[in-house]
Structure formats: C-alpha cells, structure tokens
PDB file of C-alpha atoms in Angstrom:
ATOM      1  CA  ASP Y   1     -26.919 -10.751   1.151  1.00  0.00           C
ATOM      2  CA  ALA Y   2     -26.773  -7.183   0.150  1.00  0.00           C
ATOM      3  CA  ILE Y   3     -28.680  -4.817   2.475  1.00  0.00           C
ATOM      4  CA  ASP Y   4     -31.209  -2.409   0.366  1.00  0.00           C
ATOM      5  CA  VAL Y   5     -31.554   1.223   1.679  1.00  0.00           C
ATOM      6  CA  SER Y   6     -32.709   2.546  -1.800  1.00  0.00           C
ATOM      7  CA  ASN Y   7     -35.850   3.915  -0.297  1.00  0.00           C
ATOM      8  CA  ALA Y   8     -34.909   4.057   3.413  1.00  0.00           C
ATOM      9  CA  LYS Y   9     -35.884   7.001   5.226  1.00  0.00           C
ATOM     10  CA  ALA Y  10     -34.405   5.701   8.649  1.00  0.00           C
ATOM     11  CA  ASP Y  11     -31.503   3.322   9.595  1.00  0.00           C
ATOM     12  CA  VAL Y  12     -31.835  -0.207   8.326  1.00  0.00           C
ATOM     13  CA  LYS Y  13     -30.928  -3.006  10.464  1.00  0.00           C
ATOM     14  CA  SER Y  14     -30.651  -6.491   9.334  1.00  0.00           C
ATOM     15  CA  LEU Y  15     -29.572  -9.839  10.802  1.00  0.00           C
ATOM     16  CA  ILE Y  16     -26.786 -11.549   8.425  1.00  0.00           C
ATOM     17  CA  ASP Y  17     -25.530 -15.101   8.973  1.00  0.00           C
ATOM     18  CA  LEU Y  18     -21.826 -15.210   8.197  1.00  0.00           C
ATOM     19  CA  LYS Y  19     -21.802 -18.807   8.338  1.00  0.00           C
ATOM     20  CA  SER Y  20     -22.957 -18.949   4.706  1.00  0.00           C
ATOM     21  CA  TYR Y  21     -19.659 -16.508   3.850  1.00  0.00           C
ATOM     22  CA  LEU Y  22     -17.394 -18.950   5.503  1.00  0.00           C
ATOM     23  CA  PRO Y  23     -15.178 -21.233   2.923  1.00  0.00           C
ATOM     24  CA  GLU Y  24     -15.530 -25.190   3.334  1.00  0.00           C
ATOM     25  CA  GLY Y  25     -13.465 -26.443   6.197  1.00  0.00           C
ATOM     26  CA  VAL Y  26     -13.356 -23.000   7.903  1.00  0.00           C
ATOM     27  CA  SER Y  27     -15.389 -22.496  11.109  1.00  0.00           C
ATOM     28  CA  PHE Y  28     -15.184 -19.601  13.909  1.00  0.00           C
ATOM     29  CA  VAL Y  29     -12.978 -19.827  16.886  1.00  0.00           C
ATOM     30  CA  ASN Y  30     -15.256 -19.419  19.438  1.00  0.00           C
ATOM     31  CA  PRO Y  31     -17.606 -22.760  18.741  1.00  0.00           C
ATOM     32  CA  SER Y  32     -20.709 -21.107  20.825  1.00  0.00           C
ATOM     33  CA  PHE Y  33     -20.718 -18.110  18.214  1.00  0.00           C
ATOM     34  CA  SER Y  34     -23.927 -18.727  15.828  1.00  0.00           C
ATOM     35  CA  GLY Y  35     -22.430 -16.754  13.323  1.00  0.00           C
ATOM     36  CA  ARG Y  36     -25.383 -14.303  13.263  1.00  0.00           C
ATOM     37  CA  VAL Y  37     -24.909 -10.606  13.318  1.00  0.00           C
ATOM     38  CA  LEU Y  38     -26.888  -7.660  13.506  1.00  0.00           C
ATOM     39  CA  VAL Y  39     -25.539  -4.999  10.910  1.00  0.00           C
ATOM     40  CA  THR Y  40     -27.050  -1.505  10.852  1.00  0.00           C
ATOM     41  CA  ALA Y  41     -26.801   0.671   7.773  1.00  0.00           C
ATOM     42  CA  TYR Y  42     -27.175   4.565   8.978  1.00  0.00           C
ATOM     43  CA  VAL Y  43     -29.377   6.424   6.257  1.00  0.00           C
ATOM     44  CA  GLU Y  44     -28.920  10.420   6.750  1.00  0.00           C
ATOM     45  CA  PRO Y  45     -31.231  12.239   4.512  1.00  0.00           C
ATOM     46  CA  GLU Y  46     -29.683  14.282   1.477  1.00  0.00           C
ATOM     47  CA  ILE Y  47     -30.904  17.812   1.591  1.00  0.00           C
ATOM     48  CA  ASN Y  48     -30.458  21.113  -0.642  1.00  0.00           C
ATOM     49  CA  ARG Y  49     -28.798  24.228   0.697  1.00  0.00           C
ATOM     50  CA  LYS Y  50     -28.938  27.552  -0.885  1.00  0.00           C
ATOM     51  CA  VAL Y  51     -25.521  29.778  -0.958  1.00  0.00           C
ATOM     52  CA  ASN Y  52     -25.101  33.128  -1.679  1.00  0.00           C
ATOM     53  CA  LEU Y  53     -21.695  33.725  -3.316  1.00  0.00           C
ATOM     54  CA  GLU Y  54     -20.330  37.178  -4.083  1.00  0.00           C
ATOM     55  CA  SER Y  55     -17.909  38.037  -6.725  1.00  0.00           C
ATOM     56  CA  ARG Y  56     -15.411  38.846  -4.669  1.00  0.00           C
ATOM     57  CA  ARG Y  57     -14.945  35.458  -3.023  1.00  0.00           C
ATOM     58  CA  ILE Y  58     -13.977  34.149  -6.511  1.00  0.00           C
ATOM     59  CA  GLN Y  59     -10.093  34.140  -7.357  1.00  0.00           C
ATOM     60  CA  LEU Y  60      -8.545  32.972 -10.556  1.00  0.00           C
ATOM     61  CA  ILE Y  61      -5.547  30.307  -9.877  1.00  0.00           C
ATOM     62  CA  ASN Y  62      -3.055  28.436 -11.958  1.00  0.00           C
ATOM     63  CA  VAL Y  63      -2.613  31.080 -14.382  1.00  0.00           C
ATOM     64  CA  PRO Y  64       0.275  30.407 -16.785  1.00  0.00           C
ATOM     65  CA  GLU Y  65       3.537  32.246 -16.273  1.00  0.00           C
ATOM     66  CA  GLY Y  66       3.448  35.386 -18.541  1.00  0.00           C
ATOM     67  CA  MET Y  67      -0.029  35.543 -18.614  1.00  0.00           C
ATOM     68  CA  GLU Y  68      -2.460  37.603 -16.248  1.00  0.00           C
ATOM     69  CA  GLY Y  69      -6.337  36.965 -16.013  1.00  0.00           C
ATOM     70  CA  LYS Y  70      -9.466  38.712 -15.124  1.00  0.00           C
ATOM     71  CA  ALA Y  71     -12.745  37.354 -14.385  1.00  0.00           C
ATOM     72  CA  LEU Y  72     -15.524  39.201 -15.918  1.00  0.00           C
ATOM     73  CA  LEU Y  73     -17.610  39.981 -13.133  1.00  0.00           C
ATOM     74  CA  GLU Y  74     -19.275  42.884 -11.966  1.00  0.00           C
ATOM     75  CA  ASP Y  75     -20.111  43.298  -8.053  1.00  0.00           C
ATOM     76  CA  GLU Y  76     -22.390  40.101  -8.242  1.00  0.00           C
ATOM     77  CA  VAL Y  77     -23.824  37.733  -6.202  1.00  0.00           C
ATOM     78  CA  PHE Y  78     -24.340  34.167  -7.407  1.00  0.00           C
ATOM     79  CA  GLU Y  79     -27.379  31.651  -5.631  1.00  0.00           C
ATOM     80  CA  LEU Y  80     -25.782  28.640  -5.770  1.00  0.00           C
ATOM     81  CA  ASN Y  81     -27.841  25.493  -4.858  1.00  0.00           C
ATOM     82  CA  PHE Y  82     -25.578  22.537  -3.045  1.00  0.00           C
ATOM     83  CA  VAL Y  83     -26.565  19.045  -2.039  1.00  0.00           C
ATOM     84  CA  GLY Y  84     -25.305  16.602   0.241  1.00  0.00           C
ATOM     85  CA  ARG Y  85     -25.769  14.797   3.279  1.00  0.00           C
ATOM     86  CA  GLN Y  86     -27.735  16.839   6.105  1.00  0.00           C
ATOM     87  CA  SER Y  87     -24.603  16.360   9.001  1.00  0.00           C
ATOM     88  CA  LEU Y  88     -22.167  17.833   6.471  1.00  0.00           C
ATOM     89  CA  MET Y  89     -24.582  20.765   5.014  1.00  0.00           C
ATOM     90  CA  ALA Y  90     -25.120  21.734   8.599  1.00  0.00           C
ATOM     91  CA  GLN Y  91     -21.031  22.175   8.990  1.00  0.00           C
ATOM     92  CA  LEU Y  92     -21.074  24.472   5.707  1.00  0.00           C
ATOM     93  CA  ASN Y  93     -20.464  27.892   6.658  1.00  0.00           C
ATOM     94  CA  GLU Y  94     -21.431  30.286   3.683  1.00  0.00           C
ATOM     95  CA  GLU Y  95     -18.899  32.623   4.587  1.00  0.00           C
ATOM     96  CA  GLU Y  96     -16.241  30.174   4.171  1.00  0.00           C
ATOM     97  CA  VAL Y  97     -17.349  28.801   0.674  1.00  0.00           C
ATOM     98  CA  LEU Y  98     -14.891  30.093  -1.660  1.00  0.00           C
ATOM     99  CA  GLY Y  99     -14.991  29.893  -5.687  1.00  0.00           C
ATOM    100  CA  TYR Y 100     -11.793  29.243  -7.952  1.00  0.00           C
ATOM    101  CA  LEU Y 101     -11.661  29.427 -11.728  1.00  0.00           C
ATOM    102  CA  ASP Y 102      -8.636  26.983 -12.494  1.00  0.00           C
ATOM    103  CA  ILE Y 103      -7.240  27.947 -15.970  1.00  0.00           C
ATOM    104  CA  GLN Y 104      -4.370  25.082 -15.675  1.00  0.00           C
ATOM    105  CA  GLU Y 105      -7.770  22.676 -15.190  1.00  0.00           C
ATOM    106  CA  TYR Y 106      -9.135  24.148 -18.091  1.00  0.00           C
ATOM    107  CA  MET Y 107      -6.420  23.815 -20.211  1.00  0.00           C
ATOM    108  CA  SER Y 108      -5.723  20.184 -19.151  1.00  0.00           C
ATOM    109  CA  SER Y 109      -9.517  19.581 -19.967  1.00  0.00           C
ATOM    110  CA  HIS Y 110      -9.145  21.058 -23.377  1.00  0.00           C
ATOM    111  CA  ASN Y 111      -6.054  19.456 -24.386  1.00  0.00           C
ATOM    112  CA  LEU Y 112      -4.260  22.951 -24.594  1.00  0.00           C
ATOM    113  CA  ASN Y 113      -0.406  23.358 -24.057  1.00  0.00           C
ATOM    114  CA  GLU Y 114      -0.603  27.284 -23.964  1.00  0.00           C
ATOM    115  CA  LEU Y 115      -3.465  30.043 -24.322  1.00  0.00           C
ATOM    116  CA  LYS Y 116      -3.600  32.700 -26.477  1.00  0.00           C
ATOM    117  CA  PRO Y 117      -4.989  35.835 -25.137  1.00  0.00           C
ATOM    118  CA  GLY Y 118      -8.826  35.963 -25.370  1.00  0.00           C
ATOM    119  CA  THR Y 119     -12.037  35.602 -23.403  1.00  0.00           C
ATOM    120  CA  TYR Y 120     -12.501  31.897 -22.166  1.00  0.00           C
ATOM    121  CA  VAL Y 121     -15.484  30.294 -20.158  1.00  0.00           C
ATOM    122  CA  ILE Y 122     -14.137  28.564 -17.120  1.00  0.00           C
ATOM    123  CA  PRO Y 123     -16.030  26.350 -14.861  1.00  0.00           C
ATOM    124  CA  LEU Y 124     -16.199  27.683 -11.513  1.00  0.00           C
ATOM    125  CA  GLY Y 125     -14.818  25.230  -8.936  1.00  0.00           C
ATOM    126  CA  PHE Y 126     -15.111  24.638  -5.261  1.00  0.00           C
ATOM    127  CA  ASP Y 127     -13.290  22.991  -2.383  1.00  0.00           C
ATOM    128  CA  LEU Y 128     -15.843  21.457  -0.375  1.00  0.00           C
ATOM    129  CA  PRO Y 129     -16.262  18.503   1.906  1.00  0.00           C
ATOM    130  CA  ASP Y 130     -16.484  14.890   0.029  1.00  0.00           C
ATOM    131  CA  GLY Y 131     -20.329  14.529  -0.237  1.00  0.00           C
ATOM    132  CA  ILE Y 132     -21.088  18.254  -1.085  1.00  0.00           C
ATOM    133  CA  VAL Y 133     -21.803  19.009  -4.632  1.00  0.00           C
ATOM    134  CA  LEU Y 134     -23.197  21.886  -6.552  1.00  0.00           C
ATOM    135  CA  GLU Y 135     -26.195  21.106  -8.131  1.00  0.00           C
ATOM    136  CA  GLU Y 136     -25.547  23.073 -11.117  1.00  0.00           C
ATOM    137  CA  ASN Y 137     -22.541  23.833 -12.581  1.00  0.00           C
ATOM    138  CA  LEU Y 138     -21.933  27.784 -13.229  1.00  0.00           C
ATOM    139  CA  GLU Y 139     -19.213  29.049 -15.624  1.00  0.00           C
ATOM    140  CA  ILE Y 140     -17.537  32.149 -15.551  1.00  0.00           C
ATOM    141  CA  GLU Y 141     -15.901  34.227 -18.373  1.00  0.00           C
ATOM    142  CA  VAL Y 142     -12.589  35.220 -18.017  1.00  0.00           C
ATOM    143  CA  GLU Y 143     -10.229  37.537 -19.978  1.00  0.00           C
ATOM    144  CA  ILE Y 144      -6.510  36.293 -20.435  1.00  0.00           C
ATOM    145  CA  SER Y 145      -3.917  38.648 -21.554  1.00  0.00           C
ATOM    146  CA  SER Y 146      -0.216  38.692 -22.182  1.00  0.00           C
ATOM    147  CA  ILE Y 147       2.043  40.343 -19.355  1.00  0.00           C
ATOM    148  CA  GLU Y 148       3.767  43.217 -21.289  1.00  0.00           C
TER     149      GLU Y 148
END
C-alpha cells in the first residue's frame, strides 16, 4: 500500500499491516507482534528563494590546455530564483552561491573534441546541495581564444 502524499501539506501517517507482505510460510519472530506499524511520511514545503549573484562570483573552469576564456560580462548582478525544500533553503547562504562556466562539460554535451577560438554560449552551473535547483537556466557568452 503506497502512502499518497501528492497533495499533503503536513506529515502523513498511515497504519500498515506487514502480514500481507510476508511470503507464505513466513511469520514474525515475536508471535505477539500484530504486524501493524505506524508509518510517517514527513512532508516539507518547497519554497522559492531569490539570490543575487554578482558577475565576479562566476568563474570559468576546465578550459582546454592552450586556450583561455573570458566570460563576456559587465559588472552585472543576476537575480536567480532557486527552488527547494524549506529546510535546505534556510541553509543557503547567498554569499556562498558561486556560479561556474564549465567549458569541458559544454564540449562533452556538444560532442566536441576541441574548441576553436570564438564565442560560445555556456550554461551557468552551480554547486548546490541536493534538493535545490535553479528554476530557470541561465547562459553566458564566453570568448575562447588561443594562448599565444
């Protein structure tokens, strides 16, 4: 019996009879145990939180050897909307949110073995706790050039 929490706003408790899950010929060690247990599914609301990310807190990572890159940004502040469980969002420190532009990941996702000098639009990534996601993806232009 699945516990339905799809529209729950608070914890959901359900009494489950474990006897119905035992294979034939199997019983509980303690014969006085009824086989009924109370199961609690803890429900926590998901919330949105706006975080301001200054362009100076965005870094380029995994630039191929012999190349250099530069994010084409002014001194900008991006207003980002993150979504996650309330307890996780309470731990999210705006000053610790750092963005990255992963050139190697971009190359892999586009099946590129090498990059030619030019301008590329790279998705902005974040190292966030599991359960927190950016509501809308953001992409940044990056200029890639050869080191001379």
